[in-house]
Coordinates of C-alpha atoms and ligand atoms in Angstrom, one line a residue:
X1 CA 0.0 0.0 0.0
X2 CA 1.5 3.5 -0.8
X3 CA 0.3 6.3 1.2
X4 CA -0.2 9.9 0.2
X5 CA 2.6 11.5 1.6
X6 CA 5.1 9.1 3.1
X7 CA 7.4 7.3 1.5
X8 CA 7.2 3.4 1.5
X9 CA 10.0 1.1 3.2
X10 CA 9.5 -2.6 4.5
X11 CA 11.2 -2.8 7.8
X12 CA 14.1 -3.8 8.4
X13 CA 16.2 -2.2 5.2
X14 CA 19.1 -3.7 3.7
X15 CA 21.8 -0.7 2.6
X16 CA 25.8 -0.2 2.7
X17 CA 26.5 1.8 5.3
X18 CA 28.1 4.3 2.6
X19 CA 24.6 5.3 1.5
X20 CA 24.0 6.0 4.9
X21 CA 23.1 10.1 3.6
X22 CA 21.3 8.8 0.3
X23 CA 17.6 8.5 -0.4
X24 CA 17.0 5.0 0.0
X25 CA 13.8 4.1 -2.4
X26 CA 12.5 0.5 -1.6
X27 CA 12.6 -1.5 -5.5
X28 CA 12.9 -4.9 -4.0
X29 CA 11.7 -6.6 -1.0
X30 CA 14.3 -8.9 0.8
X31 CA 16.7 -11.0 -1.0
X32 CA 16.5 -13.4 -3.8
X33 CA 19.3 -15.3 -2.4
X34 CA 19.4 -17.4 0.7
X35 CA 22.9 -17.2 2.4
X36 CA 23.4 -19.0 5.5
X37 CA 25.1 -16.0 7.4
X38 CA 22.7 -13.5 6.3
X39 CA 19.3 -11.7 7.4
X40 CA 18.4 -10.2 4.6
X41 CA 15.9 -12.7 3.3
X42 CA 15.1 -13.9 6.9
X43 CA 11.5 -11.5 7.9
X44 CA 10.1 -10.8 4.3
X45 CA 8.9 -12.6 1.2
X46 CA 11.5 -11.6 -1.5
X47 CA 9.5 -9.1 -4.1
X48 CA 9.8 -7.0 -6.7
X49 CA 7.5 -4.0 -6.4
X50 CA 5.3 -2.3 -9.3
X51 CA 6.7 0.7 -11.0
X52 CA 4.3 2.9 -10.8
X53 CA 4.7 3.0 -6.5
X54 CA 8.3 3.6 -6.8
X55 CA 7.6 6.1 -8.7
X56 CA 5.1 7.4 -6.6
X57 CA 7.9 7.2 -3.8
X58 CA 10.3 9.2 -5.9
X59 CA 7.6 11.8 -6.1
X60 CA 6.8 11.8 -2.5
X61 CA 11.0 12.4 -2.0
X62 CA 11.0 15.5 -4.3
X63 CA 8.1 17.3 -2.3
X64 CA 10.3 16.5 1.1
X65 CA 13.8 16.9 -0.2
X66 CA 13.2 19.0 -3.1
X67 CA 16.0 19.5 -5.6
X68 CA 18.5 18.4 -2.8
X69 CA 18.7 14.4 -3.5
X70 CA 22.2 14.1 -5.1
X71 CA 22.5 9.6 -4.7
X72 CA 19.9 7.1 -4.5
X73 CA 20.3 3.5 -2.9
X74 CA 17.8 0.8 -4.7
X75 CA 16.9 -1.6 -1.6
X76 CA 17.3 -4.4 -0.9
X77 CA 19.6 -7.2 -0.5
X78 CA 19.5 -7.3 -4.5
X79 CA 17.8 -5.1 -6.2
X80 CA 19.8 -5.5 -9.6
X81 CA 17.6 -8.5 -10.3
X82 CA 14.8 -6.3 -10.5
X83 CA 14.5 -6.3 -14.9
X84 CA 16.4 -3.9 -16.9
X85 CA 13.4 -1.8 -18.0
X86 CA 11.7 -1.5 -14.6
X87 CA 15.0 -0.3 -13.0
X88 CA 15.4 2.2 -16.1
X89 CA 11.9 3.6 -15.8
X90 CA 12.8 3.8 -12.0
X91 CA 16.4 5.7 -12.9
X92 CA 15.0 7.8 -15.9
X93 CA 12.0 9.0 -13.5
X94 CA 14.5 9.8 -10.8
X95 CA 16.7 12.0 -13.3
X96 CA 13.6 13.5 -14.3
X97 CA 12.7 14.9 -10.7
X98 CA 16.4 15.6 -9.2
X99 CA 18.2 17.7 -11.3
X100 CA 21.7 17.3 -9.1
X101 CA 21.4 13.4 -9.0
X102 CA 24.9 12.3 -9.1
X103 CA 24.3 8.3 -8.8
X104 CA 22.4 5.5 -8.4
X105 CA 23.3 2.2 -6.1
X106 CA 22.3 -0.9 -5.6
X107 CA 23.3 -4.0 -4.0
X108 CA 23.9 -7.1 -6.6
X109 CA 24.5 -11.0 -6.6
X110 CA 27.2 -11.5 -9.1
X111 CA 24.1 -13.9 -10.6
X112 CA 22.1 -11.1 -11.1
X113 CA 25.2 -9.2 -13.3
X114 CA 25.6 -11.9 -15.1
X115 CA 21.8 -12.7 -16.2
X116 CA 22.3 -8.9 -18.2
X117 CA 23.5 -8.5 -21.5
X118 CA 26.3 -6.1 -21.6
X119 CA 23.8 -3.4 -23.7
X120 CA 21.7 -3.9 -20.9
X121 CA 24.0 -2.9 -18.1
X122 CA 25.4 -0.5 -20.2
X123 CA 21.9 1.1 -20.6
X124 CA 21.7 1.4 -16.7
X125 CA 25.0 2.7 -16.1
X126 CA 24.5 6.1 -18.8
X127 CA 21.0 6.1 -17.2
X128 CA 22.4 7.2 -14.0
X129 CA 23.7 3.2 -12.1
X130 CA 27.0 3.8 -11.3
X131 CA 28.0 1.3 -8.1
X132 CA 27.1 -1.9 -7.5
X133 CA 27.5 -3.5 -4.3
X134 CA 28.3 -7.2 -4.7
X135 CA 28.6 -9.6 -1.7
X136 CA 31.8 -11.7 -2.9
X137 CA 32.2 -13.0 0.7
X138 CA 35.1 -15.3 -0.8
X139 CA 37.4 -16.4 -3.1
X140 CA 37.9 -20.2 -2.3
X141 CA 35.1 -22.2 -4.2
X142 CA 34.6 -24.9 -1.6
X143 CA 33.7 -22.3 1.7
X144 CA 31.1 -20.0 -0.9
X145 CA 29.4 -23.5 -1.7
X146 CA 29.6 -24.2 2.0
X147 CA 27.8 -21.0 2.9
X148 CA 25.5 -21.4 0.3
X149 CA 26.6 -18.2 -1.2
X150 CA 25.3 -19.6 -5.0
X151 CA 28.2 -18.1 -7.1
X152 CA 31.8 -19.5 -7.8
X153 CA 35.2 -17.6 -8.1
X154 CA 35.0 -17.9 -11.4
X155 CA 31.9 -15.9 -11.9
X156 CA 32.8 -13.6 -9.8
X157 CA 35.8 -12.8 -12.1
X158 CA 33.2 -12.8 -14.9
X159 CA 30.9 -10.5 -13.2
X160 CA 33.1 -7.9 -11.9
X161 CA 34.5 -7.3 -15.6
X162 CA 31.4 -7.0 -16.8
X163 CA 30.6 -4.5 -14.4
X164 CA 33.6 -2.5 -15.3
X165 CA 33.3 -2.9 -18.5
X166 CA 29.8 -1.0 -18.3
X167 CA 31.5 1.5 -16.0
X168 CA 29.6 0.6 -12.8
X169 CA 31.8 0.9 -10.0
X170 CA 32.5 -2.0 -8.1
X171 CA 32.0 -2.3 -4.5
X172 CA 32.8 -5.5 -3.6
X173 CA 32.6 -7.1 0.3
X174 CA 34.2 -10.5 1.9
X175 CA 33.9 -12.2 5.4
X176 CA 37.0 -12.5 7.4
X177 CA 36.4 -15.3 9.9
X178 CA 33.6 -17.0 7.4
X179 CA 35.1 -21.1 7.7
X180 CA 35.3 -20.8 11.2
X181 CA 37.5 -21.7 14.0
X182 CA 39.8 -25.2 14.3
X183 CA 40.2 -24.5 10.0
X184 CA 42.9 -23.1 9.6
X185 CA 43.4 -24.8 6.1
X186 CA 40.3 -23.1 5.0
X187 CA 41.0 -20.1 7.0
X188 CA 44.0 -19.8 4.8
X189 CA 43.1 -21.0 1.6
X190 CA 40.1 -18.2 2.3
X191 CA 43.0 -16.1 2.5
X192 CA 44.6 -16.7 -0.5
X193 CA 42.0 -17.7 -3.3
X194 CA 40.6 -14.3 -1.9
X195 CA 43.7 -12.2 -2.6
X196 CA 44.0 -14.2 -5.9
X197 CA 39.9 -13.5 -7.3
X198 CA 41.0 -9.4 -6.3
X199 CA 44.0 -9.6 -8.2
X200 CA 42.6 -10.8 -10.9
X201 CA 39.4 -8.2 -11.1
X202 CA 42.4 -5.6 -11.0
X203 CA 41.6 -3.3 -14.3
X204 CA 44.5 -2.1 -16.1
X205 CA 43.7 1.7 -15.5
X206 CA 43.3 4.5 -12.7
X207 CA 39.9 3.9 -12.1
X208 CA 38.7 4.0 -8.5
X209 CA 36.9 0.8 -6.9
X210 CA 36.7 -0.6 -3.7
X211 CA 37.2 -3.8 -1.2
X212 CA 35.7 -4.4 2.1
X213 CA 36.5 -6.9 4.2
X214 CA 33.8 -7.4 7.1
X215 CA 34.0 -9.8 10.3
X216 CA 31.4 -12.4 10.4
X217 CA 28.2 -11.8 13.3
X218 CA 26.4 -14.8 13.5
X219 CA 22.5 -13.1 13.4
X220 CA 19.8 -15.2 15.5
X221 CA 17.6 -16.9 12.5
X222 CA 20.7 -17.3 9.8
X223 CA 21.7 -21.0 9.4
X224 CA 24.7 -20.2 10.6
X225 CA 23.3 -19.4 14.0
X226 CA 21.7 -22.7 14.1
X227 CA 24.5 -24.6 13.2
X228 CA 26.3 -22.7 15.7
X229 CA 23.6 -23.7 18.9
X230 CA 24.0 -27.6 17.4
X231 CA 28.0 -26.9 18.0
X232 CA 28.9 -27.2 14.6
X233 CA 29.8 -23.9 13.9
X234 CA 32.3 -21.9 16.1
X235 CA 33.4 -18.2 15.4
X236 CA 36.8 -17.3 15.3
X237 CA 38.7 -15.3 17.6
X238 CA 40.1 -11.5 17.0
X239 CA 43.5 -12.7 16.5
X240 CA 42.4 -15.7 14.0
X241 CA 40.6 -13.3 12.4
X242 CA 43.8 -10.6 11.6
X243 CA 46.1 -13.4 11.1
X244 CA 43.8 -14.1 7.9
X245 CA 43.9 -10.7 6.9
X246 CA 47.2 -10.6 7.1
X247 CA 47.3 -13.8 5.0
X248 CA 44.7 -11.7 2.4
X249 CA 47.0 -8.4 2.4
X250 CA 50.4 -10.0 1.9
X251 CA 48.9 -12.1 -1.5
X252 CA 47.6 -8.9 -2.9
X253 CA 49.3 -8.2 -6.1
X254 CA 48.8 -5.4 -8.4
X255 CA 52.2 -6.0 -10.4
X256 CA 50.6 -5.3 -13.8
X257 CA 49.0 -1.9 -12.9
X258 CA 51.4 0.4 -10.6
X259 CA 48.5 3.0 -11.2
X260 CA 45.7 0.4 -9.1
X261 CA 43.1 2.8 -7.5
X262 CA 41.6 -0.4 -4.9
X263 CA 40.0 1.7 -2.1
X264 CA 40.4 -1.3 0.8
X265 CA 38.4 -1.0 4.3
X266 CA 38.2 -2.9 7.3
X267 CA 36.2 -0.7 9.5
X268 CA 33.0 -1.7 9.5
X269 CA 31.2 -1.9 12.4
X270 CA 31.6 -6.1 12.5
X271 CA 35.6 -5.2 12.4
X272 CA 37.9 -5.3 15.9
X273 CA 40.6 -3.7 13.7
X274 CA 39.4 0.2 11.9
X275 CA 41.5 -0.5 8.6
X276 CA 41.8 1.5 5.5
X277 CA 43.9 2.2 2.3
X278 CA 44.8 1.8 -1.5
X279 CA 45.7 -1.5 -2.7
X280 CA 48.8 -2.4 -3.5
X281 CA 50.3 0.7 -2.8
X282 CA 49.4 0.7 0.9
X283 CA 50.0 -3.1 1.6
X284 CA 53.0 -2.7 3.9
X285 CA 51.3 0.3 6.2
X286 CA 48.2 -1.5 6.2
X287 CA 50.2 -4.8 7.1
X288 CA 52.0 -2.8 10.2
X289 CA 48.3 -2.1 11.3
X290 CA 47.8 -5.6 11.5
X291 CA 50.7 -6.6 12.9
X292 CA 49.9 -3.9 16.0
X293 CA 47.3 -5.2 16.6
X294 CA 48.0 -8.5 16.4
X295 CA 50.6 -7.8 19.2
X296 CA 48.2 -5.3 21.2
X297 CA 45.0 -7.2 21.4
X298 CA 43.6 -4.4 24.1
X299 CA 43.3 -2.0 21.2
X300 CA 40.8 -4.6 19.0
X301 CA 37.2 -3.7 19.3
X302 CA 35.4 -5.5 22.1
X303 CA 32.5 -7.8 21.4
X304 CA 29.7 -5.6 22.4
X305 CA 30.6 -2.8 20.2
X306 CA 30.5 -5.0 17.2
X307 CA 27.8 -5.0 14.8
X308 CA 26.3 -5.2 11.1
Ligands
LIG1 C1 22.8 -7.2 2.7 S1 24.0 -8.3 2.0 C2 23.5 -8.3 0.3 C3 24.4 -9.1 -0.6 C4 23.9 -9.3 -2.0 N1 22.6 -10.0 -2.1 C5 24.9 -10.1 -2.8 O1 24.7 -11.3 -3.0 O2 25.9 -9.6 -3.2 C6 25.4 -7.3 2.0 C7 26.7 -7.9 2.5 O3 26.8 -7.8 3.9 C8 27.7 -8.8 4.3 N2 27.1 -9.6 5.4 C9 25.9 -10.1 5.4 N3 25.7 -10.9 6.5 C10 26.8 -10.8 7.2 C11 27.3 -11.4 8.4 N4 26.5 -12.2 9.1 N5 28.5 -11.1 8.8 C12 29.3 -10.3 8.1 N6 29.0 -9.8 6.9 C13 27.7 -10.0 6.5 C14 28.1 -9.7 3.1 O4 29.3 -9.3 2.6 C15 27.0 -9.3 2.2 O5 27.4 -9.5 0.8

């Protein structure tokens, strides 16, 4: 139901916390996707909502925010898989109404990038789609199929070029302490096949994109969290959890692009450790940061400040 004067959002929203300042406008319902660690999907029936309410919504925003809406975030957990012309309609009407609207965003599966044609992304990104938030969550094949995450490393190869290629900027986030404690084999093959899937997204120019790695919360209702109150699932500690970092960090390589623009981030609220900089030039400061705290486990973030 859409009311007169208030836009509509099915609680609770999904959005990266760097849209934290945009108009969020509700285009999906939940998630398509069912991954054991996450929520998204967990109190709503995925949807995708009609047109003509989201634009109704967008009309609602101008007569509260005026000409003053400069980025819009699509919710929810994937609204990319919403179909090309629905999400054009959607854009074209937003450009029509905000006149200083810089960019759009929305969270996407690497699935749902690789269902468009290359026109079709194309389309979206001169229509005013210009980041793309895709949950990667791993490079090593065997703990993605383990989470359920429904993508391999090789599509997510596939699906990061593709964005690229349509100039959507990718915004792509992993989960540090995703295998688990007593693993350290998948811990570090985690690691590496991780720092081996980013090297080889690197493009050959200046362009900016971004890495995130988070720290998996286990959220009551996730299969994860179940798993976890059967005893099968255990999180790592603080100090697993940088020593895989570290492992991530030292296997970046950039060597074919001194120019890389990879904006990297650990400081989400789910991190013990606030870490940012630009990959590979950065990799040694970034790996000092690590080592402190590795060796000053007082300064990591304690458990009740975490969160997603
Ligand atoms: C709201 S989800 C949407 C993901 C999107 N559907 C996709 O497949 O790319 C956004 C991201 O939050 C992170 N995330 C979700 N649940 C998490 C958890 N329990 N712990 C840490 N990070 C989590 C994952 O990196 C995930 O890709």
């Amino acid at each position: 139901m859409v009311s007169q004067d208030r836009i509509y959002y099915k609680e609770p929203v999904f959005r990266p916390p760097s849209e934290a300042y945009s108009l969020l406008i509700q285009v999906t319902e939940g998630c398509s996707f069912k991954c054991d660690f996450c929520m998204s999907n967990l109190r709503k029936q995925f949807l995708i909502r009609r047109v003509e309410d989201i634009k109704k919504d967008l009309d609602i925003a101008k007569k509260l925010y005026g000409n003053g809406v400069r980025k819009i975030f699509f919710l929810d957990g994937n609204a990319l898989t919403t179909p090309t012309e629905k999400l054009l309609e959607i854009t074209n009407h937003a450009n029509q109404l905000f006149p200083k609207l810089e960019r759009c965003g929305v969270y996407a599966h690497a699935r749902d990038i690789l269902r468009k044609e290359d026109s079709q992304l194309r389309a979206l990104s001169d229509a005013g789609l210009k980041i793309a938030y895709v949950g990667f969550e791993s490079g090593y094949d065997k703990l993605l199929e383990a989470v359920h995450k429904h993508v391999t490393k090789e599509e997510l190869i596939k699906a990061s070029k593709k964005l690229m290629n349509a100039d959507i900027t990718l915004s792509a986030t992993l989960i540090n302490g995703l295998g688990g404690t007593n693993n350290p084999e998948v811990s570090n093959l985690h690691a590496i096949e991780s720092a081996d899937l980013i090297n080889k997204i690197c493009p050959d120019d200046d362009r900016t994109w971004y890495v995130a790695f988070l720290s998996l919360m286990v959220p009551p209702g996730t299969v994860l969290h179940e798993k976890k109150s059967r005893g099968q699932f255990e999180e790592m500690s603080p100090i697993e959890i940088l020593k895989e970092l570290h492992t991530f960090i030292t296997n970046i390589n950039f060597k074919n692009n001194p120019h890389a623009r990879c904006i990297f981030r650990s400081n989400h609220a789910s991190n013990y450790l606030p870490i940012k900089g630009v990959l590979d030039k950065d990799k040694l400061k970034i790996l000092e940061i690590i080592n402190y705290g590795l060796t000053h486990a007082e300064i990591l973030k304690p458990e009740f400040y975490r969160g997603l």
